[in-house]
Amino acid sequence: MAQGFSREPGTRGPLPDLPPRAIRKITLWAVAIALGGFLFGFDTGVVSGALLYLKSDFHLNSFEQGSVVSVLLVGAAVGSTCAGTLADRLGRRRALGLVGVVFLLGTAVVTFAGGYGTLIAGRVVLGLSVGAASATVPVYLSEISPTAVRGRLLTLNQLMITVGILVAYLVNLAFAGGGTWRAMFAVGAIPAALLVAAALWLLPESPQWLIAHGRAERARSGIAALAGEDTADEIVRRAQQRIEDDRAAQEADSGRKGAGGARRLLAPDVRPALIVGLTLAAVQQLGGINTIIYYAPTIIQQTGLNASNSIFYSVCIGAINLIMTVVAVRVVDRAGRRPMILVSLAVMTVSVFLLGLAFVTGMNSLLTLLFMVVYIAAFAGGLGPVFWTLIGEIFPPSVRAEGSGVSTAVNWIANFAVSLAFLPVADAVGQGETFWIFAAICALAFVFVSAYVPETRGRDAEQIDRALHERFGRPAAGGETERAKTR
Ligand code: BGC
């Protein structure tokens, strides 16, 4: 449906008459789908609090503590890689339901773990689930969203990630007194159960997936219930056309029928989307966000402020992250993706450079804190949500799930690499200098985005594809170039 609610490929804008009732219904579905994002955030946040207590229960050394945190990232990289195939074979709805079931299983293993080995096994299972969720949610959201509000519905993913992080910090705070780390993990079963229930009883299958799998009639009746009969016919016709064009490109490219999936991602016509997806996935992490999110209390302590209550500081960071994401959700369909991500990267570059300078020169502690807050706010208002929005939008429908899967896997791998490298690099070259490395990466990302990332707001899949190819200096297959219109 992503490209469904707009008129002819050459024209802009959504159909004006989608009833508010339909928009409300789609928004409810989107919130349910984004529970997958909540699980992602919850798991990111809960482990820091739980670790404080389980390390003494299980007598964990520092390597073991680090592995309890990082095996989740490895599991997530694997989970997101497999998610594309899963979402294509089972459909988006069943794939997401399965994510919920696996999360419940992982939660049970971790909650009742009797020792380090079981704990690690449970964290890997949770990682598989969270990784698969993070790759499936943007695709599913993109395919149920009308063009006019697609940005807003896609940024719900990041909103739920940040809500999940904040809720986890609050859960940590609530259970900190008794040190009941098992209860901290167990709370994750609630959103996971809700996700399974939504997949079973609330969510519709993605119309795009139904049409691609020969069930156009079912897709049509679902769309007709929301948008009316005539509109439904037009949407289905265009989606079918788009899928046929995509398949023709696929066959021409591979020279044989049916070659698809991961191999298709390497086809020349998909390459611009792949380059943009993978680069944004890497820089979203290599810009250093999680070192600030995970190490904020330590950084605060080093500035000389009292950091005795580290969980309390985490809650403040989580709140800023959430507030700015709410702002992003509200403006993304008006301001557009490109300006948001460019402003975000510019402010991140300057603030993390100043943060580094503060460390190198031993600047005033309140100023240091201010730079950190500005950096997090800039990420949350742009690069954070807009990355997840774009990977749901830029890939052609036939490889959307696979494209989102590999981009998400790169995001998790880069997350893992930065978490591993941060402390050793900071020891070797200095903490301030490490922040300068992040500043340099953000600056390069700014240059990349201004050159290669097109605006996707208000555009259907075909227009986005054309705009991407224009940016890479080559016309899209089968379309006349529309430089002025699409850039
Ligand atoms: C990133 C996560 C990060 C979170 C912070 C997400 O977009 O992918 O790695 O922890 O934002 O809000």
Short mmCIF file of C-alpha atoms and ligand atoms in Angstrom, two decimals:
data_model
loop_
_atom_site.label_atom_id
_atom_site.label_comp_id
_atom_site.label_asym_id
_atom_site.label_seq_id
_atom_site.Cartn_x
_atom_site.Cartn_y
_atom_site.Cartn_z
CA MET A 1 0.00 0.00 0.00
CA ALA A 2 3.00 2.30 0.42
CA GLN A 3 2.85 3.35 -3.18
CA GLY A 4 -0.83 2.57 -3.38
CA PHE A 5 -2.44 5.65 -2.03
CA SER A 6 -0.93 8.07 -4.49
CA ARG A 7 -2.12 8.77 -8.02
CA GLU A 8 -0.29 8.08 -11.27
CA PRO A 9 3.45 7.49 -10.99
CA GLY A 10 4.24 10.82 -12.58
CA THR A 11 2.10 12.89 -10.27
CA ARG A 12 2.57 13.73 -6.66
CA GLY A 13 0.59 13.51 -3.55
CA PRO A 14 -1.67 11.15 -1.75
CA LEU A 15 -5.30 10.61 -2.60
CA PRO A 16 -7.01 13.37 -0.67
CA ASP A 17 -10.05 11.44 0.47
CA LEU A 18 -8.81 8.62 2.67
CA PRO A 19 -11.34 8.84 5.52
CA PRO A 20 -9.99 9.79 8.97
CA ARG A 21 -11.47 6.52 10.30
CA ALA A 22 -9.24 4.59 7.92
CA ILE A 23 -6.17 6.58 8.96
CA ARG A 24 -6.99 5.89 12.62
CA LYS A 25 -7.27 2.17 11.94
CA ILE A 26 -3.97 2.08 10.05
CA THR A 27 -2.32 4.05 12.87
CA LEU A 28 -3.52 1.46 15.39
CA TRP A 29 -2.01 -1.31 13.26
CA ALA A 30 1.22 0.66 12.97
CA VAL A 31 1.47 1.03 16.75
CA ALA A 32 0.94 -2.74 17.12
CA ILE A 33 3.60 -3.50 14.50
CA ALA A 34 6.00 -1.07 16.18
CA LEU A 35 5.79 -3.20 19.35
CA GLY A 36 8.64 -4.99 17.55
CA GLY A 37 10.63 -1.75 17.98
CA PHE A 38 9.64 -1.64 21.64
CA LEU A 39 11.19 -5.10 22.17
CA PHE A 40 14.38 -3.83 20.49
CA GLY A 41 14.57 -0.80 22.81
CA PHE A 42 13.55 -2.68 25.94
CA ASP A 43 16.31 -5.20 25.46
CA THR A 44 18.89 -2.49 24.76
CA GLY A 45 17.98 -0.75 28.01
CA VAL A 46 17.22 -3.53 30.48
CA VAL A 47 20.56 -5.29 30.42
CA SER A 48 22.54 -2.36 31.88
CA GLY A 49 20.41 -2.35 35.04
CA ALA A 50 20.12 -6.13 35.36
CA LEU A 51 23.87 -6.57 34.93
CA LEU A 52 24.57 -4.61 38.11
CA TYR A 53 22.95 -7.43 40.09
CA LEU A 54 23.38 -10.60 38.09
CA LYS A 55 27.15 -10.14 37.91
CA SER A 56 27.38 -10.72 41.67
CA ASP A 57 24.77 -13.54 41.67
CA PHE A 58 26.69 -15.46 39.00
CA HIS A 59 30.20 -14.18 39.94
CA LEU A 60 30.81 -12.89 36.40
CA ASN A 61 34.23 -11.53 35.44
CA SER A 62 34.43 -8.50 33.15
CA PHE A 63 34.70 -10.59 29.96
CA GLU A 64 31.58 -12.54 30.96
CA GLN A 65 29.72 -9.31 31.75
CA GLY A 66 30.65 -7.87 28.36
CA SER A 67 29.51 -11.04 26.61
CA VAL A 68 26.08 -10.98 28.30
CA VAL A 69 25.59 -7.56 26.66
CA SER A 70 27.19 -8.22 23.29
CA VAL A 71 25.94 -11.71 22.36
CA LEU A 72 22.57 -10.06 21.87
CA LEU A 73 24.09 -7.92 19.11
CA VAL A 74 25.56 -11.00 17.40
CA GLY A 75 22.21 -12.83 17.62
CA ALA A 76 20.51 -9.72 16.23
CA ALA A 77 22.85 -9.55 13.24
CA VAL A 78 21.96 -13.18 12.42
CA GLY A 79 18.24 -12.62 13.10
CA SER A 80 18.06 -9.59 10.82
CA THR A 81 19.88 -11.39 8.02
CA CYS A 82 17.34 -14.24 8.11
CA ALA A 83 14.37 -11.92 8.54
CA GLY A 84 14.06 -11.01 4.85
CA THR A 85 13.59 -14.59 3.73
CA LEU A 86 11.26 -15.28 6.64
CA ALA A 87 9.07 -12.25 5.92
CA ASP A 88 8.93 -13.17 2.22
CA ARG A 89 8.03 -16.82 2.81
CA LEU A 90 5.64 -16.53 5.78
CA GLY A 91 4.30 -13.05 5.10
CA ARG A 92 4.96 -9.98 7.26
CA ARG A 93 2.22 -10.74 9.79
CA ARG A 94 3.23 -14.30 10.61
CA ALA A 95 6.93 -13.38 10.64
CA LEU A 96 6.24 -10.71 13.24
CA GLY A 97 4.12 -13.10 15.31
CA LEU A 98 7.02 -15.55 15.26
CA VAL A 99 9.35 -12.78 16.44
CA GLY A 100 7.08 -12.36 19.48
CA VAL A 101 7.08 -16.11 20.22
CA VAL A 102 10.89 -16.29 20.01
CA PHE A 103 11.17 -13.25 22.29
CA LEU A 104 8.91 -14.95 24.85
CA LEU A 105 11.11 -18.03 24.68
CA GLY A 106 14.32 -16.01 25.15
CA THR A 107 12.74 -14.10 28.04
CA ALA A 108 11.81 -17.37 29.77
CA VAL A 109 15.34 -18.76 29.37
CA VAL A 110 16.98 -15.58 30.72
CA THR A 111 14.48 -15.13 33.55
CA PHE A 112 14.96 -18.66 34.85
CA ALA A 113 18.67 -18.98 33.99
CA GLY A 114 20.57 -21.06 36.52
CA GLY A 115 24.03 -20.00 35.38
CA TYR A 116 26.18 -18.08 32.92
CA GLY A 117 25.77 -20.60 30.03
CA THR A 118 21.96 -20.52 30.08
CA LEU A 119 22.01 -16.76 30.39
CA ILE A 120 24.16 -16.47 27.25
CA ALA A 121 21.88 -18.90 25.37
CA GLY A 122 18.81 -16.86 26.35
CA ARG A 123 20.48 -13.61 25.26
CA VAL A 124 21.29 -15.11 21.84
CA VAL A 125 17.64 -16.16 21.41
CA LEU A 126 16.51 -12.65 22.41
CA GLY A 127 19.00 -11.24 19.89
CA LEU A 128 17.60 -13.39 17.07
CA SER A 129 14.13 -12.08 17.84
CA VAL A 130 15.10 -8.43 18.24
CA GLY A 131 17.19 -8.54 15.04
CA ALA A 132 14.36 -10.08 13.05
CA ALA A 133 11.92 -7.53 14.48
CA SER A 134 14.17 -4.61 13.57
CA ALA A 135 14.35 -5.75 9.94
CA THR A 136 10.68 -6.70 9.54
CA VAL A 137 8.99 -3.73 11.22
CA PRO A 138 10.12 -1.00 8.73
CA VAL A 139 9.02 -3.13 5.76
CA TYR A 140 5.65 -4.00 7.25
CA LEU A 141 5.01 -0.38 8.30
CA SER A 142 5.99 0.88 4.88
CA GLU A 143 3.62 -1.54 3.15
CA ILE A 144 0.52 -0.69 5.19
CA SER A 145 1.10 3.09 5.15
CA PRO A 146 -0.63 5.62 2.91
CA THR A 147 1.98 7.89 1.29
CA ALA A 148 0.84 11.05 3.08
CA VAL A 149 1.55 9.68 6.56
CA ARG A 150 4.14 7.02 5.71
CA GLY A 151 7.00 8.98 7.29
CA ARG A 152 5.09 9.42 10.53
CA LEU A 153 4.09 5.75 10.70
CA LEU A 154 7.62 4.59 9.88
CA THR A 155 9.17 6.82 12.55
CA LEU A 156 6.84 5.11 15.04
CA ASN A 157 9.44 2.33 14.95
CA GLN A 158 12.13 4.59 16.40
CA LEU A 159 9.57 6.10 18.79
CA MET A 160 8.83 2.65 20.16
CA ILE A 161 12.58 1.86 20.36
CA THR A 162 13.09 4.94 22.52
CA VAL A 163 9.95 4.24 24.58
CA GLY A 164 11.30 0.70 25.09
CA ILE A 165 14.68 2.03 26.26
CA LEU A 166 13.02 4.46 28.67
CA VAL A 167 10.57 1.87 30.04
CA ALA A 168 13.50 -0.50 30.59
CA TYR A 169 15.37 2.18 32.57
CA LEU A 170 12.23 2.80 34.66
CA VAL A 171 11.81 -0.94 35.24
CA ASN A 172 15.47 -1.06 36.30
CA LEU A 173 14.83 1.81 38.69
CA ALA A 174 11.71 0.12 40.11
CA PHE A 175 13.41 -3.21 40.78
CA ALA A 176 16.83 -1.79 41.73
CA GLY A 177 16.05 -1.75 45.46
CA GLY A 178 15.49 -5.49 45.70
CA GLY A 179 18.11 -6.29 43.05
CA THR A 180 15.62 -8.61 41.34
CA TRP A 181 17.21 -8.79 37.91
CA ARG A 182 14.98 -11.74 36.92
CA ALA A 183 11.90 -9.53 37.28
CA MET A 184 13.58 -6.84 35.12
CA PHE A 185 13.90 -9.29 32.22
CA ALA A 186 10.49 -10.89 32.84
CA VAL A 187 8.65 -7.60 32.16
CA GLY A 188 9.66 -8.02 28.48
CA ALA A 189 7.13 -10.86 28.22
CA ILE A 190 4.25 -8.35 28.35
CA PRO A 191 4.98 -6.47 25.07
CA ALA A 192 6.05 -9.74 23.42
CA ALA A 193 2.70 -11.36 24.32
CA LEU A 194 0.88 -8.26 23.02
CA LEU A 195 2.78 -8.55 19.74
CA VAL A 196 1.79 -12.20 19.34
CA ALA A 197 -1.84 -11.32 20.12
CA ALA A 198 -1.78 -8.47 17.58
CA ALA A 199 -0.37 -10.77 14.89
CA LEU A 200 -3.07 -13.34 15.62
CA TRP A 201 -6.13 -11.16 16.00
CA LEU A 202 -5.53 -7.57 14.94
CA LEU A 203 -3.11 -7.09 12.08
CA PRO A 204 -3.90 -7.53 8.39
CA GLU A 205 -1.30 -9.08 6.07
CA SER A 206 0.63 -6.54 3.99
CA PRO A 207 -1.36 -5.98 0.76
CA GLN A 208 1.93 -5.74 -1.13
CA TRP A 209 2.91 -9.23 0.04
CA LEU A 210 -0.55 -10.65 -0.76
CA ILE A 211 -0.43 -9.26 -4.29
CA ALA A 212 3.10 -10.55 -4.86
CA HIS A 213 1.91 -14.01 -3.70
CA GLY A 214 -1.08 -14.26 -6.02
CA ARG A 215 -3.71 -13.19 -3.49
CA ALA A 216 -4.68 -9.89 -5.05
CA GLU A 217 -8.39 -10.39 -4.32
CA ARG A 218 -7.75 -10.55 -0.57
CA ALA A 219 -5.55 -7.47 -0.76
CA ARG A 220 -8.19 -5.66 -2.80
CA SER A 221 -11.01 -6.32 -0.35
CA GLY A 222 -8.86 -5.14 2.57
CA ILE A 223 -7.97 -1.93 0.76
CA ALA A 224 -11.58 -1.41 -0.40
CA ALA A 225 -12.77 -1.53 3.21
CA LEU A 226 -10.44 1.38 3.97
CA ALA A 227 -10.31 3.45 0.81
CA GLY A 228 -13.41 2.53 -1.24
CA GLU A 229 -13.91 0.21 -4.23
CA ASP A 230 -12.59 2.43 -7.06
CA THR A 231 -9.47 3.42 -5.21
CA ALA A 232 -8.83 -0.22 -4.29
CA ASP A 233 -8.94 -1.31 -7.95
CA GLU A 234 -6.49 1.41 -8.90
CA ILE A 235 -4.12 0.62 -6.03
CA VAL A 236 -4.07 -3.10 -6.79
CA ARG A 237 -3.60 -2.49 -10.50
CA ARG A 238 -0.61 -0.27 -9.89
CA ALA A 239 0.92 -2.59 -7.30
CA GLN A 240 0.60 -5.51 -9.73
CA GLN A 241 2.18 -3.44 -12.47
CA ARG A 242 5.02 -2.50 -10.18
CA ILE A 243 5.63 -6.12 -9.19
CA GLU A 244 5.61 -7.22 -12.84
CA ASP A 245 8.12 -4.50 -13.78
CA ASP A 246 10.26 -5.55 -10.88
CA ARG A 247 10.15 -9.20 -11.91
CA ALA A 248 10.96 -8.32 -15.51
CA ALA A 249 14.01 -6.36 -14.33
CA GLN A 250 14.94 -9.30 -12.13
CA GLU A 251 14.73 -11.83 -14.97
CA ALA A 252 16.53 -9.57 -17.42
CA ASP A 253 19.24 -9.14 -14.88
CA SER A 254 19.73 -12.78 -13.96
CA GLY A 255 19.00 -14.22 -17.38
CA ARG A 256 16.72 -16.83 -15.88
CA LYS A 257 13.31 -16.97 -14.28
CA GLY A 258 12.86 -16.93 -10.55
CA ALA A 259 16.30 -15.77 -9.43
CA GLY A 260 15.53 -13.47 -6.60
CA GLY A 261 16.13 -12.90 -2.95
CA ALA A 262 19.56 -12.01 -1.73
CA ARG A 263 21.20 -12.32 -5.19
CA ARG A 264 18.78 -9.82 -6.62
CA LEU A 265 20.10 -7.24 -4.16
CA LEU A 266 23.33 -7.12 -6.16
CA ALA A 267 21.54 -6.30 -9.44
CA PRO A 268 22.60 -2.96 -10.98
CA ASP A 269 19.10 -1.47 -10.68
CA VAL A 270 19.00 -2.17 -6.92
CA ARG A 271 22.58 -1.01 -6.28
CA PRO A 272 21.84 2.66 -5.43
CA ALA A 273 19.29 1.59 -2.79
CA LEU A 274 21.74 -0.95 -1.40
CA ILE A 275 24.59 1.57 -1.18
CA VAL A 276 22.35 4.11 0.58
CA GLY A 277 20.86 1.48 2.93
CA LEU A 278 24.19 -0.02 3.97
CA THR A 279 25.99 3.30 4.33
CA LEU A 280 23.26 4.84 6.47
CA ALA A 281 23.11 1.66 8.56
CA ALA A 282 26.83 1.85 9.26
CA VAL A 283 27.03 5.58 9.99
CA GLN A 284 23.97 5.46 12.25
CA GLN A 285 26.20 3.44 14.60
CA LEU A 286 29.70 4.67 13.67
CA GLY A 287 28.63 8.22 14.61
CA GLY A 288 28.92 6.95 18.19
CA ILE A 289 25.33 7.17 19.51
CA ASN A 290 25.43 4.03 21.61
CA THR A 291 28.71 4.93 23.31
CA ILE A 292 26.93 8.03 24.58
CA ILE A 293 23.74 6.13 25.43
CA TYR A 294 25.52 3.25 27.18
CA TYR A 295 28.36 5.21 28.79
CA ALA A 296 26.54 8.44 29.64
CA PRO A 297 26.76 7.90 33.41
CA THR A 298 30.52 7.23 33.17
CA ILE A 299 31.01 10.28 30.97
CA ILE A 300 28.99 12.39 33.39
CA GLN A 301 31.11 11.14 36.28
CA GLN A 302 34.29 12.07 34.43
CA THR A 303 33.09 15.65 34.08
CA GLY A 304 33.16 15.91 37.86
CA LEU A 305 29.38 15.85 38.44
CA ASN A 306 28.01 13.50 41.05
CA ALA A 307 27.12 10.28 39.23
CA SER A 308 26.19 8.21 42.27
CA ASN A 309 22.80 7.45 40.79
CA SER A 310 23.73 6.18 37.35
CA ILE A 311 20.31 4.69 36.64
CA PHE A 312 18.74 8.10 37.31
CA TYR A 313 21.03 9.71 34.70
CA SER A 314 20.09 6.98 32.24
CA VAL A 315 16.42 7.87 32.73
CA CYS A 316 17.18 11.54 31.91
CA ILE A 317 19.07 10.54 28.75
CA GLY A 318 16.21 8.20 27.80
CA ALA A 319 13.68 11.02 28.30
CA ILE A 320 15.58 13.47 26.06
CA ASN A 321 15.91 10.74 23.44
CA LEU A 322 12.16 10.10 23.58
CA ILE A 323 11.07 13.76 23.54
CA MET A 324 13.13 14.55 20.44
CA THR A 325 11.85 11.42 18.70
CA VAL A 326 8.28 12.61 19.29
CA VAL A 327 9.24 15.89 17.61
CA ALA A 328 10.70 13.92 14.68
CA VAL A 329 7.52 11.85 14.28
CA ARG A 330 5.48 15.03 14.10
CA VAL A 331 7.58 16.85 11.53
CA VAL A 332 8.86 14.05 9.26
CA ASP A 333 5.96 14.21 6.79
CA ARG A 334 6.14 18.01 6.60
CA ALA A 335 9.87 18.75 6.73
CA GLY A 336 10.97 15.76 4.65
CA ARG A 337 13.66 13.15 5.33
CA ARG A 338 16.60 14.91 3.68
CA PRO A 339 16.54 18.20 5.61
CA MET A 340 15.99 16.34 8.87
CA ILE A 341 18.89 13.97 8.41
CA LEU A 342 21.21 16.75 7.14
CA VAL A 343 20.45 19.10 10.05
CA SER A 344 20.80 16.16 12.42
CA LEU A 345 24.23 15.19 11.08
CA ALA A 346 25.45 18.80 11.07
CA VAL A 347 24.46 19.33 14.72
CA MET A 348 25.85 15.91 15.72
CA THR A 349 29.19 16.75 14.05
CA VAL A 350 29.54 20.07 15.88
CA SER A 351 28.32 18.83 19.27
CA VAL A 352 30.44 15.67 19.39
CA PHE A 353 33.46 17.69 18.19
CA LEU A 354 32.88 20.15 21.07
CA LEU A 355 32.39 17.23 23.46
CA GLY A 356 35.81 15.95 22.41
CA LEU A 357 37.28 19.43 22.83
CA ALA A 358 35.78 19.64 26.32
CA PHE A 359 37.55 16.42 27.27
CA VAL A 360 40.86 17.38 25.69
CA THR A 361 40.93 20.85 27.31
CA GLY A 362 39.23 19.91 30.61
CA MET A 363 36.38 22.36 29.99
CA ASN A 364 33.58 23.26 32.44
CA SER A 365 31.50 20.20 33.36
CA LEU A 366 28.10 21.77 32.67
CA LEU A 367 29.19 22.69 29.15
CA THR A 368 30.28 19.09 28.59
CA LEU A 369 26.87 17.90 29.70
CA LEU A 370 25.21 20.39 27.38
CA PHE A 371 27.18 19.12 24.34
CA MET A 372 26.18 15.56 25.18
CA VAL A 373 22.50 16.44 25.48
CA VAL A 374 22.58 18.39 22.19
CA TYR A 375 24.24 15.43 20.46
CA ILE A 376 21.59 12.96 21.67
CA ALA A 377 18.77 15.37 20.80
CA ALA A 378 20.21 15.83 17.29
CA PHE A 379 20.41 12.06 16.73
CA ALA A 380 16.90 11.48 18.07
CA GLY A 381 15.45 14.27 15.93
CA GLY A 382 16.95 13.02 12.65
CA LEU A 383 19.46 10.27 11.94
CA GLY A 384 17.88 7.87 14.49
CA PRO A 385 14.31 7.76 13.18
CA VAL A 386 14.98 8.74 9.58
CA PHE A 387 17.37 5.82 9.01
CA TRP A 388 14.60 3.35 9.96
CA THR A 389 12.16 5.29 7.79
CA LEU A 390 14.42 5.23 4.75
CA ILE A 391 15.25 1.54 4.84
CA GLY A 392 11.51 0.83 4.68
CA GLU A 393 11.18 3.11 1.64
CA ILE A 394 14.18 2.92 -0.66
CA PHE A 395 14.19 -0.73 -1.79
CA PRO A 396 12.00 -1.90 -4.69
CA PRO A 397 9.06 -4.02 -3.44
CA SER A 398 10.47 -7.36 -4.62
CA VAL A 399 13.62 -6.97 -2.50
CA ARG A 400 12.29 -4.71 0.22
CA ALA A 401 12.42 -7.34 2.97
CA GLU A 402 15.89 -8.56 1.92
CA GLY A 403 17.22 -5.01 1.56
CA SER A 404 15.91 -4.03 4.96
CA GLY A 405 17.36 -7.27 6.39
CA VAL A 406 20.93 -6.73 5.21
CA SER A 407 20.89 -3.03 6.12
CA THR A 408 19.67 -3.89 9.59
CA ALA A 409 22.32 -6.62 9.92
CA VAL A 410 25.02 -4.07 9.06
CA ASN A 411 23.53 -1.74 11.67
CA TRP A 412 23.83 -4.45 14.36
CA ILE A 413 27.35 -5.45 13.27
CA ALA A 414 28.49 -1.81 13.36
CA ASN A 415 26.84 -1.47 16.79
CA PHE A 416 28.80 -4.51 17.97
CA ALA A 417 32.07 -3.19 16.50
CA VAL A 418 31.72 0.25 18.12
CA SER A 419 30.79 -1.24 21.51
CA LEU A 420 33.85 -3.49 21.40
CA ALA A 421 36.26 -0.86 20.11
CA PHE A 422 35.17 2.20 22.12
CA LEU A 423 36.99 1.59 25.41
CA PRO A 424 40.26 0.23 23.89
CA VAL A 425 40.39 3.07 21.34
CA ALA A 426 39.64 5.65 24.04
CA ASP A 427 42.48 4.16 26.12
CA ALA A 428 44.86 4.26 23.19
CA VAL A 429 44.18 7.70 21.70
CA GLY A 430 42.23 9.45 24.48
CA GLN A 431 38.50 9.87 25.09
CA GLY A 432 38.25 13.37 23.59
CA GLU A 433 40.12 12.28 20.48
CA THR A 434 37.73 9.31 20.11
CA PHE A 435 34.82 11.75 20.04
CA TRP A 436 36.65 13.57 17.23
CA ILE A 437 36.67 10.34 15.24
CA PHE A 438 32.87 10.24 15.65
CA ALA A 439 32.73 13.90 14.54
CA ALA A 440 34.71 13.08 11.39
CA ILE A 441 32.37 10.16 10.58
CA CYS A 442 29.28 12.38 11.04
CA ALA A 443 30.83 15.01 8.76
CA LEU A 444 31.54 12.43 6.04
CA ALA A 445 28.02 11.09 6.44
CA PHE A 446 26.71 14.63 5.87
CA VAL A 447 28.59 14.80 2.56
CA PHE A 448 27.29 11.34 1.56
CA VAL A 449 23.67 12.19 2.37
CA SER A 450 23.77 15.50 0.55
CA ALA A 451 25.14 13.79 -2.55
CA TYR A 452 23.27 10.48 -2.67
CA VAL A 453 20.15 10.35 -0.49
CA PRO A 454 17.01 11.60 -2.28
CA GLU A 455 13.89 12.97 -0.67
CA THR A 456 11.26 10.23 -0.27
CA ARG A 457 8.46 12.24 1.33
CA GLY A 458 5.18 12.05 -0.62
CA ARG A 459 6.66 9.77 -3.29
CA ASP A 460 5.67 6.30 -4.38
CA ALA A 461 8.13 3.43 -4.85
CA GLU A 462 8.68 4.24 -8.51
CA GLN A 463 9.40 7.90 -7.92
CA ILE A 464 11.79 7.04 -5.10
CA ASP A 465 13.61 4.58 -7.34
CA ARG A 466 13.93 7.17 -10.08
CA ALA A 467 15.17 9.82 -7.64
CA LEU A 468 17.78 7.40 -6.29
CA HIS A 469 19.09 6.60 -9.76
CA GLU A 470 19.23 10.30 -10.60
CA ARG A 471 21.40 10.90 -7.57
CA PHE A 472 23.77 8.16 -8.71
CA GLY A 473 23.89 9.76 -12.14
CA ARG A 474 22.04 7.08 -14.07
CA PRO A 475 18.44 6.83 -15.30
CA ALA A 476 16.25 4.22 -13.62
CA ALA A 477 15.28 1.19 -15.73
CA GLY A 478 12.20 1.92 -17.83
CA GLY A 479 11.70 5.52 -16.79
CA GLU A 480 12.55 8.84 -18.36
CA THR A 481 14.65 10.96 -16.07
CA GLU A 482 12.81 13.52 -14.04
CA ARG A 483 15.68 15.31 -12.45
CA ALA A 484 13.87 18.51 -11.62
CA LYS A 485 10.83 16.72 -10.31
CA THR A 486 12.43 14.01 -8.26
CA ARG A 487 15.54 15.49 -6.69
C1 BGC B 1 19.65 2.74 17.01
C2 BGC B 1 20.01 2.03 18.28
C3 BGC B 1 20.05 3.05 19.41
C4 BGC B 1 18.73 3.78 19.49
C5 BGC B 1 18.78 4.88 20.49
C6 BGC B 1 18.30 3.39 17.19
O1 BGC B 1 17.92 4.03 16.02
O2 BGC B 1 19.61 1.85 15.92
O3 BGC B 1 21.24 1.38 18.14
O4 BGC B 1 20.31 2.41 20.64
O5 BGC B 1 18.39 4.34 18.24
O6 BGC B 1 17.54 5.53 20.59
#
